[in-house]
Coordinates of C-alpha atoms and ligand atoms in Angstrom, one line a residue:
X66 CA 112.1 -120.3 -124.8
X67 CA 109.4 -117.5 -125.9
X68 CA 108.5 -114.9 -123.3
X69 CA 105.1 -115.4 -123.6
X70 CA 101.4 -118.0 -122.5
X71 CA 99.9 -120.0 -124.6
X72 CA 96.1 -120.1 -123.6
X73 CA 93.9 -122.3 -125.0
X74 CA 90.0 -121.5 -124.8
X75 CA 87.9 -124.3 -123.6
X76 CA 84.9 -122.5 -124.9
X77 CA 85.9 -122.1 -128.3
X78 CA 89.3 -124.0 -129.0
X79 CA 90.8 -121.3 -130.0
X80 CA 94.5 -120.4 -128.6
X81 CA 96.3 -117.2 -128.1
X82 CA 99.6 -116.2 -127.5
X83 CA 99.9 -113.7 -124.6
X84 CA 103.5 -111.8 -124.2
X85 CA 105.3 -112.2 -120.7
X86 CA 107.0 -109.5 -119.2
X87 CA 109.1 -109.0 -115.9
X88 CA 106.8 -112.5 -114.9
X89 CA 103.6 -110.6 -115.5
X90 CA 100.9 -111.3 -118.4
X91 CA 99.2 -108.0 -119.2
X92 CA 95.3 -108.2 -118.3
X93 CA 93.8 -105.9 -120.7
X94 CA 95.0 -108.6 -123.4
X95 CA 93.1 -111.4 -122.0
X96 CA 90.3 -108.7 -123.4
X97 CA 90.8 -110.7 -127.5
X98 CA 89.8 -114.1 -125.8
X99 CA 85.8 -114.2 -126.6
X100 CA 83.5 -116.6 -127.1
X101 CA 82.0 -114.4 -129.9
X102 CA 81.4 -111.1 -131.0
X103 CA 79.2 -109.7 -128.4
X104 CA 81.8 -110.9 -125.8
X105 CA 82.9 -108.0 -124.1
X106 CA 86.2 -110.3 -123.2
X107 CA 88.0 -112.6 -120.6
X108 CA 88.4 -110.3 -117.4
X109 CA 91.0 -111.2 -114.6
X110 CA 88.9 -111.3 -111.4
X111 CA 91.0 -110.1 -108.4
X112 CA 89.3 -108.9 -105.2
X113 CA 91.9 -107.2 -102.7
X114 CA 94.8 -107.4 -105.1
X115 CA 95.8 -110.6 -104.4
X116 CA 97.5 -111.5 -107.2
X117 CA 97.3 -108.2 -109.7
X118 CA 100.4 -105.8 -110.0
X119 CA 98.7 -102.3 -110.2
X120 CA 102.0 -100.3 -111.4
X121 CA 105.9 -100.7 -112.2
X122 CA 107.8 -99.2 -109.1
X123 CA 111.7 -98.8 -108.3
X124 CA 110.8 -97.7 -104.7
X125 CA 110.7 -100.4 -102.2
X126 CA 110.9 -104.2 -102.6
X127 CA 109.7 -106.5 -100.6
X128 CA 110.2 -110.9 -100.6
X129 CA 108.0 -111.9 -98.1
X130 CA 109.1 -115.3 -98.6
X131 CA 112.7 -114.2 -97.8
X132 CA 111.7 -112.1 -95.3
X133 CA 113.2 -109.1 -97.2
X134 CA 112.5 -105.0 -97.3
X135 CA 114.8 -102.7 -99.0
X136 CA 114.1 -99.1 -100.1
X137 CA 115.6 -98.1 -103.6
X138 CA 118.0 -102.1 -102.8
X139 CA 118.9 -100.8 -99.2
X140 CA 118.5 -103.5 -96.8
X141 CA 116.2 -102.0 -93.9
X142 CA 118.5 -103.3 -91.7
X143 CA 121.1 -101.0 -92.9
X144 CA 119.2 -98.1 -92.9
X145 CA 117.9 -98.6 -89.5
X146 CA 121.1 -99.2 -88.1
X147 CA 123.1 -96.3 -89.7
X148 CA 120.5 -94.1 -91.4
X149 CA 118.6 -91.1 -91.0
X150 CA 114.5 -90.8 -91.0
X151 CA 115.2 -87.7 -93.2
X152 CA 118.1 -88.7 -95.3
X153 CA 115.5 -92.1 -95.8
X154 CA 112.7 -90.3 -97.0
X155 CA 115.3 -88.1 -99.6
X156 CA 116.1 -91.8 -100.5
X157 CA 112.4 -93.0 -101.3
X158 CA 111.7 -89.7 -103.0
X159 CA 114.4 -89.0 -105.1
X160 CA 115.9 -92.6 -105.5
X161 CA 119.8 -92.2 -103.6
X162 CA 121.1 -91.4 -100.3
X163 CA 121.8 -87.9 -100.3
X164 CA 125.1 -86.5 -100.4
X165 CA 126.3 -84.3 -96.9
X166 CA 126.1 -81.0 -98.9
X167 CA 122.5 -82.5 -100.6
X168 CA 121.3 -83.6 -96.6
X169 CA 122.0 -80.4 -95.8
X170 CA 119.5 -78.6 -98.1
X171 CA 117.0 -81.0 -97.8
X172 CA 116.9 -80.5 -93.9
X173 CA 116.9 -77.1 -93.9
X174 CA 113.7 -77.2 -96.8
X175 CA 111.9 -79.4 -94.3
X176 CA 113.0 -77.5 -91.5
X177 CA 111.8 -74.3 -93.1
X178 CA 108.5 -75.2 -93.5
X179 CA 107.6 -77.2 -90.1
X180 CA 105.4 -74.0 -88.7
X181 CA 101.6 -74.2 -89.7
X182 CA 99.7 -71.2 -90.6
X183 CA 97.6 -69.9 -87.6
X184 CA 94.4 -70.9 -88.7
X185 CA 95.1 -74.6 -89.0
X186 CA 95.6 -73.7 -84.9
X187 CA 92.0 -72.1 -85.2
X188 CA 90.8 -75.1 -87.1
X189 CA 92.2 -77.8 -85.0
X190 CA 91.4 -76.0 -81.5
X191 CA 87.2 -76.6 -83.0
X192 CA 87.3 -80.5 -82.6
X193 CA 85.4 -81.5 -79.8
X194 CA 87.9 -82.4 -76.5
X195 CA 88.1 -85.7 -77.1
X196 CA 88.7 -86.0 -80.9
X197 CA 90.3 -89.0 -81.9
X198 CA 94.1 -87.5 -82.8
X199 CA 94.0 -89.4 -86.2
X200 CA 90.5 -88.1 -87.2
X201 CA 92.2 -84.9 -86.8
X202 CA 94.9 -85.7 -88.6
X203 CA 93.1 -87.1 -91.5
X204 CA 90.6 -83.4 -91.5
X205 CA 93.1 -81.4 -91.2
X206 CA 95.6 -82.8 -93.7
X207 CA 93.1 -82.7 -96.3
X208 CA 92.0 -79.1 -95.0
X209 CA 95.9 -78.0 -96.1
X210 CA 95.0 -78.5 -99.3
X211 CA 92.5 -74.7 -98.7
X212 CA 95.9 -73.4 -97.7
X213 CA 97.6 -74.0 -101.1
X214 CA 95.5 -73.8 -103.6
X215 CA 98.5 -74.0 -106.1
X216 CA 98.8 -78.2 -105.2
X217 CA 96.5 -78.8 -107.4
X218 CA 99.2 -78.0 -110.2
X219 CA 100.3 -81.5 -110.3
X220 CA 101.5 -81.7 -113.4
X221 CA 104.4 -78.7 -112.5
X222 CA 107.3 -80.3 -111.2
X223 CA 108.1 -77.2 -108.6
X224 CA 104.7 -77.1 -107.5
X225 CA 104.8 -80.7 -106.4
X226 CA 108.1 -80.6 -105.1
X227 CA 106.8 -77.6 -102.7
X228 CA 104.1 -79.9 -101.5
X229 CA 106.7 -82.5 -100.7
X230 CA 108.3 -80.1 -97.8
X231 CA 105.3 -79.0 -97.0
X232 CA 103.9 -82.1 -96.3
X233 CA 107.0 -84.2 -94.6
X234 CA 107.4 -81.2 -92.7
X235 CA 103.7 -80.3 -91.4
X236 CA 102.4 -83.5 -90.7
X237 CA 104.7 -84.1 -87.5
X238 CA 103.3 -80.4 -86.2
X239 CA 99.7 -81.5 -86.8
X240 CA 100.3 -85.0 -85.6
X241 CA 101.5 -83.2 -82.0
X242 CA 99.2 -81.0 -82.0
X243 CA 96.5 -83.7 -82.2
X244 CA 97.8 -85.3 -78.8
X245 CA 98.2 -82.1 -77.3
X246 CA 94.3 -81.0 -78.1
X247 CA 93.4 -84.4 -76.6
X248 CA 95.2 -83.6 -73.5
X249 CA 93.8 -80.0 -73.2
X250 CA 97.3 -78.5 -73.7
X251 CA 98.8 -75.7 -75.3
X252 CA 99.9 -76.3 -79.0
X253 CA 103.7 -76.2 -79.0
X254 CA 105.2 -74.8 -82.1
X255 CA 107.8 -76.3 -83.8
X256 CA 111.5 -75.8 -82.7
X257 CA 113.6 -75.4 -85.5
X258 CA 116.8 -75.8 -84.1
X259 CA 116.2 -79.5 -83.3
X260 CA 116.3 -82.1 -85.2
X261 CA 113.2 -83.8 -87.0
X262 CA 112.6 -86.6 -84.6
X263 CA 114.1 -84.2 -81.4
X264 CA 111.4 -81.9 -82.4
X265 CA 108.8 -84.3 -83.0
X266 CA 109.0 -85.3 -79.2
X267 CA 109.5 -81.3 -78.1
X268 CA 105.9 -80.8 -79.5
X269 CA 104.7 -83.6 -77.9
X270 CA 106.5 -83.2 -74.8
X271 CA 107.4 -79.7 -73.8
X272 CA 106.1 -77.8 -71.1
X273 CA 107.5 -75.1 -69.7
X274 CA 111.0 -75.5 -69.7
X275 CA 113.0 -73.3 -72.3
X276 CA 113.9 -76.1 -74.2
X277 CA 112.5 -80.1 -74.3
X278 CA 115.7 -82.0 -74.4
X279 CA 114.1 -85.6 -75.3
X280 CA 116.7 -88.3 -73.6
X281 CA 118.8 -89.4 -76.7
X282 CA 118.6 -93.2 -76.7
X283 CA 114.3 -92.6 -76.9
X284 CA 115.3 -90.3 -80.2
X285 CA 117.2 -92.5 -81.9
X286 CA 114.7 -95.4 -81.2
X287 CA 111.8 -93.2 -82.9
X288 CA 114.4 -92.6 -85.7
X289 CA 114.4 -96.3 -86.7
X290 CA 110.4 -96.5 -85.5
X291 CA 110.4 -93.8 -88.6
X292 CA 113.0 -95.8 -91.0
X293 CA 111.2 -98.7 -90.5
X294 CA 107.6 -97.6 -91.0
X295 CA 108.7 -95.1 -94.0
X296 CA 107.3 -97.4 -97.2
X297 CA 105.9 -100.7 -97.8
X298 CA 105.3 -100.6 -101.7
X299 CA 101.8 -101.4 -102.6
X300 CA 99.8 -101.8 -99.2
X301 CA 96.2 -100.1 -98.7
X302 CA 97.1 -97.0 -97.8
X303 CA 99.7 -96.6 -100.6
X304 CA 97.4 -97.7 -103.0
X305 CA 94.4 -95.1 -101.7
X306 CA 97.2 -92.4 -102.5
X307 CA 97.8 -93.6 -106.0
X308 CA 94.2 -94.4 -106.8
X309 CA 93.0 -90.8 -105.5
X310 CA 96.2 -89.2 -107.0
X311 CA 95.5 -90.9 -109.9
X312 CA 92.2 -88.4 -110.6
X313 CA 95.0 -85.5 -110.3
X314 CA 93.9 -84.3 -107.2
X315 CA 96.5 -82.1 -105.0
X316 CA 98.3 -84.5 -102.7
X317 CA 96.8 -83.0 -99.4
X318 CA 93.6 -84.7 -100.5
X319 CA 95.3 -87.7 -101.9
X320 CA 97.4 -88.4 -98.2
X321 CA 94.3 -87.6 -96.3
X322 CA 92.8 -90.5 -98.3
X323 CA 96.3 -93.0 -97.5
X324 CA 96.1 -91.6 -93.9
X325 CA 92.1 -92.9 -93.6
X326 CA 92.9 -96.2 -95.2
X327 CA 96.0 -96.5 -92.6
X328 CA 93.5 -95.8 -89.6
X329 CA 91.7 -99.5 -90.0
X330 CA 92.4 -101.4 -87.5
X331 CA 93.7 -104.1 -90.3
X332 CA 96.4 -101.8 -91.4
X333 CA 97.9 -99.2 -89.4
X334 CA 95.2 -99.4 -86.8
X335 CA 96.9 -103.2 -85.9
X336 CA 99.5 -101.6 -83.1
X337 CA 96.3 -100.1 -81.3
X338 CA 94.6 -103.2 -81.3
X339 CA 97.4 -104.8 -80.5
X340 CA 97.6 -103.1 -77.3
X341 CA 93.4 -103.1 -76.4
X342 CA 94.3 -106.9 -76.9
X343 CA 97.2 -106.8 -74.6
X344 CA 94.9 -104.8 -72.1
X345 CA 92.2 -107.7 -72.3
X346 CA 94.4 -110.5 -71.7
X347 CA 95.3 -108.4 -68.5
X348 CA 97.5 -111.4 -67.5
X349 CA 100.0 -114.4 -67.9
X350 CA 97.6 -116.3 -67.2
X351 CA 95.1 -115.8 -69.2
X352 CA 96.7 -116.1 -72.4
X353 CA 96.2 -120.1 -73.0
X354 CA 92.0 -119.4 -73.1
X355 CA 92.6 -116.4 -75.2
X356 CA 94.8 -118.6 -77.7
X357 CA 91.9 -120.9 -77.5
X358 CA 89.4 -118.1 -78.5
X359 CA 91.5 -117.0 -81.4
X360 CA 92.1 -120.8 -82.3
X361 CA 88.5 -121.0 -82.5
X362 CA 88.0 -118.2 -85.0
X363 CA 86.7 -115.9 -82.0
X364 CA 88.8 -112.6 -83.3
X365 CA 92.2 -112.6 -84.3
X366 CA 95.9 -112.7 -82.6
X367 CA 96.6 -108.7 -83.3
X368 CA 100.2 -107.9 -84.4
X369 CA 99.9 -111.4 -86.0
X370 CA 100.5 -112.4 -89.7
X371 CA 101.0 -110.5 -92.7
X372 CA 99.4 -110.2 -96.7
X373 CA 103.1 -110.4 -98.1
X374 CA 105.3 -111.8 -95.0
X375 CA 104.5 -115.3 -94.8
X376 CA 108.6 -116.1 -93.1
X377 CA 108.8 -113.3 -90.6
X378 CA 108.6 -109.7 -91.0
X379 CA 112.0 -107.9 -90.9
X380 CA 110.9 -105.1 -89.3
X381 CA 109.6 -107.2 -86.3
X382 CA 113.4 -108.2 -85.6
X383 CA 114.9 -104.7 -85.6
X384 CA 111.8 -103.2 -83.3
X385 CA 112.4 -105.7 -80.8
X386 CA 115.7 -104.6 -80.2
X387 CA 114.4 -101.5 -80.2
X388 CA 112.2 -102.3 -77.5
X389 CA 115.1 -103.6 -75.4
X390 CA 116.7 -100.2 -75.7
X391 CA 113.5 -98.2 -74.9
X392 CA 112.5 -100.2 -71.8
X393 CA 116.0 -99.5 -70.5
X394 CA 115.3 -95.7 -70.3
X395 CA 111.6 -96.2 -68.9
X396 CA 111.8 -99.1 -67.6
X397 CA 109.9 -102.4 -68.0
X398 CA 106.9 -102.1 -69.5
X399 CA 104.0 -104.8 -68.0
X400 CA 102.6 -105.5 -71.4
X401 CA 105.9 -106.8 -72.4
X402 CA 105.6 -109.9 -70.5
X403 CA 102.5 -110.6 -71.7
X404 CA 103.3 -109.9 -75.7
X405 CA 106.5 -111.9 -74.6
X406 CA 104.4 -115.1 -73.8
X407 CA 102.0 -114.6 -76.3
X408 CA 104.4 -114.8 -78.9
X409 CA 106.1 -117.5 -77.5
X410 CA 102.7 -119.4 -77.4
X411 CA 101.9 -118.5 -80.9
X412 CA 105.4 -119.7 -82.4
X413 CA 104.7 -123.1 -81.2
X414 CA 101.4 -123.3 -81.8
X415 CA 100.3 -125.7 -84.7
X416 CA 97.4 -123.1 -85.6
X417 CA 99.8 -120.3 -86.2
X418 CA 103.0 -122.3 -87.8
X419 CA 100.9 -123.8 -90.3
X420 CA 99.2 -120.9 -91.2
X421 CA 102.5 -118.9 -91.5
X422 CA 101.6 -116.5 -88.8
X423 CA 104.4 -114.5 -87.1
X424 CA 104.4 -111.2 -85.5
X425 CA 104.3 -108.5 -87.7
X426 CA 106.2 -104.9 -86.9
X427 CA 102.7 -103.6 -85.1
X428 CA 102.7 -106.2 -82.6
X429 CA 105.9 -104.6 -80.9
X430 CA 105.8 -100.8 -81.9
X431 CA 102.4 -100.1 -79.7
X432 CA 104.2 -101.4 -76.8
X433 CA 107.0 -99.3 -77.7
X434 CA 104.9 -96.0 -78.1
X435 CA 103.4 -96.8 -74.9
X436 CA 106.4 -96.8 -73.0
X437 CA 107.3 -93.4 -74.7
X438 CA 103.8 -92.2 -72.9
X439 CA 101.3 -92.3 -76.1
X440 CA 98.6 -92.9 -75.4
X441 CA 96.5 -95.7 -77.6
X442 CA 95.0 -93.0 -79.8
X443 CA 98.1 -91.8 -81.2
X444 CA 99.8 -94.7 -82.4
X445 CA 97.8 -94.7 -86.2
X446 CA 99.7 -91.6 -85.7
X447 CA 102.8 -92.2 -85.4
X448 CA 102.8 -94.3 -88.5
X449 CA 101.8 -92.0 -90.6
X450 CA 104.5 -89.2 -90.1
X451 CA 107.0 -91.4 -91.5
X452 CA 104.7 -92.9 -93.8
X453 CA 103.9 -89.3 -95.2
X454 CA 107.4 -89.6 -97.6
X455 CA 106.4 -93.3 -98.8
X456 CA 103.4 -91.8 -100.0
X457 CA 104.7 -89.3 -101.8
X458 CA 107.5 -91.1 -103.1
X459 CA 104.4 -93.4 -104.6
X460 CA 102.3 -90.4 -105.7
X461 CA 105.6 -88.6 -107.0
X462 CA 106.5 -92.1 -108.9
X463 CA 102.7 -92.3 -110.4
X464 CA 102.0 -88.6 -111.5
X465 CA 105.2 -89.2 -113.6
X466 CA 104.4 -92.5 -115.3
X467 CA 103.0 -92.2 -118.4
X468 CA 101.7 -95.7 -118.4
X469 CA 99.5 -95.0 -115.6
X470 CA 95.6 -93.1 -115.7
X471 CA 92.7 -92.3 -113.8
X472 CA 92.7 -96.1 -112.0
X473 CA 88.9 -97.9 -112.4
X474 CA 88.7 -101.3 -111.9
X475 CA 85.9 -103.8 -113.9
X476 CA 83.5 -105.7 -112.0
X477 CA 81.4 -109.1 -112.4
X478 CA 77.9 -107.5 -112.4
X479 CA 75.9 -110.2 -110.6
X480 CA 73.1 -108.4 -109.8
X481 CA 69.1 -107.9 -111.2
X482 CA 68.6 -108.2 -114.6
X483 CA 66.7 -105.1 -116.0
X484 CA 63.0 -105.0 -114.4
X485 CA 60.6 -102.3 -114.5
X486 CA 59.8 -99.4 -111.6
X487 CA 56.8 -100.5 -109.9
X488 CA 55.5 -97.3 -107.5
X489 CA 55.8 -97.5 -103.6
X490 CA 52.2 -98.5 -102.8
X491 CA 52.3 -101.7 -105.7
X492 CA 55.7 -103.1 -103.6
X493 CA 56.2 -106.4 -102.3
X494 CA 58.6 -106.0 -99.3
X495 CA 61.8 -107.4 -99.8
X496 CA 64.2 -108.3 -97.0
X497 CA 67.1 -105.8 -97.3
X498 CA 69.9 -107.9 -98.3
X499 CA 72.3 -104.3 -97.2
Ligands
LIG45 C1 97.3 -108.9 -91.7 C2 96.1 -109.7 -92.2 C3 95.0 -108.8 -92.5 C4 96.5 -110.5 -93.4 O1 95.4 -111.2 -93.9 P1 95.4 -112.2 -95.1 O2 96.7 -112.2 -95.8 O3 94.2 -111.8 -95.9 O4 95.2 -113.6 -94.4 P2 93.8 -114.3 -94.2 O5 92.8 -113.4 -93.6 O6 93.4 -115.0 -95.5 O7 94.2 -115.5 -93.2 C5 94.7 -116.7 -93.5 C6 94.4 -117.7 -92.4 O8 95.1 -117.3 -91.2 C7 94.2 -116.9 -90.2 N1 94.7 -115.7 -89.6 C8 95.3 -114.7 -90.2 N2 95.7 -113.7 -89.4 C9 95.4 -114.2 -88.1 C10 95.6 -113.7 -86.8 N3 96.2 -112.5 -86.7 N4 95.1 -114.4 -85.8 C11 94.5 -115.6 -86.0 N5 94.3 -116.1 -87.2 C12 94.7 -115.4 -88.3 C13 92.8 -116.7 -90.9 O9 91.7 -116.9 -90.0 C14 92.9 -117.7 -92.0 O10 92.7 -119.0 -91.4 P3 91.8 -120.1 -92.2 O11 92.7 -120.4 -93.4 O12 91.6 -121.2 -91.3 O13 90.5 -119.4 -92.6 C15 95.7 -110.7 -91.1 O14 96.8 -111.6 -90.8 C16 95.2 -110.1 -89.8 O15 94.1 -109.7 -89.7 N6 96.2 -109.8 -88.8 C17 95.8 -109.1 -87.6 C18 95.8 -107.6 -87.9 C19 97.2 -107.1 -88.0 O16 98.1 -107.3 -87.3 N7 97.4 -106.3 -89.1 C20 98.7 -105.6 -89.3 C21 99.2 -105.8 -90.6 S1 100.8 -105.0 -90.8

């Protein structure tokens, strides 16, 4: 059997033979089919993605079918249950778990550069009280790029790789400094002799005791919280990084982009909304007229169905575990019952079965960041520290393949045809149609 489509043009009767590889058709060769010369050729038209593959990628596959996630073939299981966050970002970056002797050095690089020059203190203490954290984040991530003015070497291997620790290790500082600005607290800086997650929550947390020691079991849980939220191949945000990196722009300016698209509340905004839902259902009882609503088409279940999982999401099974060990150290949480029932509701519910809707990894993880005392604000946050090394593992994976270029889609031009400028007083009015 050939590896290739026979099309057949309905316009013209004339057939082509298209090549098939790894179960894709290549859309710039629909460009020979034309109906004549002038034809400027057959386009694919794909809004959101939906069924276009924008690049080749060994980094993180995903069946959503299967209700399957592995980074580089790891099962996320495995990784969440045995792994590092840092030895699973060396694994999305550089392709294998590292060695003990290669963990080593890649700790310490990040390690080393955690601390933040002064003036991004300066910088972050001029946002207005009430900033939202992840507005910060996003501002001052891209303002790094100021700071080292040699990232926009991108094609130097070095330079990049510089960046890298820069970036895994900064945007945890930033990210607690955001939370601490909105509380009106001192900046804590990093403490070096913790580990990454130990003195994520130290930043957050400390006051003034000599050293934060964050109660283990809530460490570990942010750990997998970081595993699990580390890469998810090509979603919004990873494709903002690649289609800004894909210019050449230094990578502070490209992540600043992923971080923005990861703020809507359809992406990484979901475990915020999740929770403002959580707060408006108030109670048990009042979940069967807020199903009702939904069921309707008044707003959507938040925390509720996924582009790619269309089984269940993976990641939703591991973080409610999670949750379990969480609540045991804080204790029970109230919106637990409620996301409890909801869920419950939901997974019987003919609206939601046949529509393949199951709770995604958001709808827990807010109720998990609560109970660590986040508030909602922070929680776009805290996705994209771990996200920070998916990114780059996609940026890193896209600067270096030569089959990829500046990315600019086509479009069906369905607007005006050309007319001629009339002056302001000649006008008809128009309703705005924007
Ligand atoms: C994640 C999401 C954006 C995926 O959207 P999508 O793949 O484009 O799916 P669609 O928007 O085409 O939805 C398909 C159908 O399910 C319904 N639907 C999807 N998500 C729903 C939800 N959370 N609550 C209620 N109905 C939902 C849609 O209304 C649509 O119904 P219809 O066929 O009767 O019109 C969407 O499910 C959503 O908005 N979820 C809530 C936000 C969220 O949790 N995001 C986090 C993602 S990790």
């Amino acid at each position: 059997m050939e590896d290739s489509l026979t099309v057949t043009d309905n316009r013209t009767g004339r057939t082509y033979e298209i090549p098939v590889a790894d179960g894709a058709i290549r859309a710039p060769d629909l460009r020979q089919i034309k109906v004549d010369d002038d034809d400027f050729g057959l386009l694919s038209y794909d809004p959101a993605f939906l069924n276009t593959a924008s690049c080749r990628s060994s980094i993180t596959e995903i069946d959503g079918d299967r209700g399957i996630l592995r980074y580089r073939g790891y099962p996320i299981e495995q990784l969440a249950e045995h792994g590092s966050y840092l030895e699973t970002a060396h694994l999305l970056l550089f392709g294998e778990l590292p060695t003990e002797a290669e963990l080593e050095v890649w700790t310490h690089e990040i390690t080393y550069h955690t601390f933040v020059h002064e003036n991004v203190k300066q910088l972050m203490q001029g946002f207005r009280y009430d900033a939202h954290p992840m507005g910060m984040l996003i501002s001052v991530v891209a303002a790094l790029s100021t700071f080292y003015p040699e990232a926009s070497r991108v094609d130097d291997a070095d330079v990049r790789m510089l960046q890298v620790h820069r970036l895994i290790a900064k945007v945890p500082t930033i990210a607690a400094w955001s939370y601490r600005h909105s509380r009106g607290l001192p900046y804590v800086y990093p403490d070096n002799d913790l580990g990454f997650t130990a003195n994520f929550l130290s930043m957050m947390f400390k006051m003034a005791e000599p050293r934060f020691e964050a109660h283990p079991a809530l460490v570990r849980a942010l750990e997998v919280l970081f595993i699990l939220h580390a890469d998810h191949e090509q979603n919004c945000s990873a494709n903002a990084m690649r289609s800004i990196g894909s210019s050449k722009v230094d990578p502070y300016s490209a992540l600043a982009g992923a971080a923005a698209a990861l703020y809507g509340p359809l992406h990484g905004g979901a475990n915020e909304a999740v929770l403002k839902m959580l707060a408006e259902i108030g109670n048990l009882k009042n979940i069967p007229a807020f199903v009702e609503k939904v069921k309707a088409g008044e707003g959507r279940l938040m925390g509720f169905g996924h582009r790619i999982y269309k089984n269940y999401d993976p990641r939703a099974k591991i973080i409610k575990q999670v949750a379990d060990e969480v609540f045991e150290v804080t204790g029970r949480n109230a919106m637990l019952d409620i996301a409890l029932e909801l869920e419950k509701i939901a997974l019987e519910d003919e609206y939601f079965v046949s529509r393949k809707l199951y709770p995604n990894v958001d709808f827990y993880s807010g109720i998990i960041y609560q109970a660590l005392g986040l508030p909602v604000a922070m929680f776009p946050v805290m996705f994209a520290i771990p996200r920070t090394a998916g990114w780059l593992a996609q940026w890193l994976e896209l600067v270096q393949d030569p089959e990829q270029k500046i990315a600019r889609p086509r479009q069906l031009y369905v607007g005006s045809d050309v007319r001629d400028y009339v002056p302001a007083g000649k006008r008809r009015a128009v309703a705005a149609t924007v």
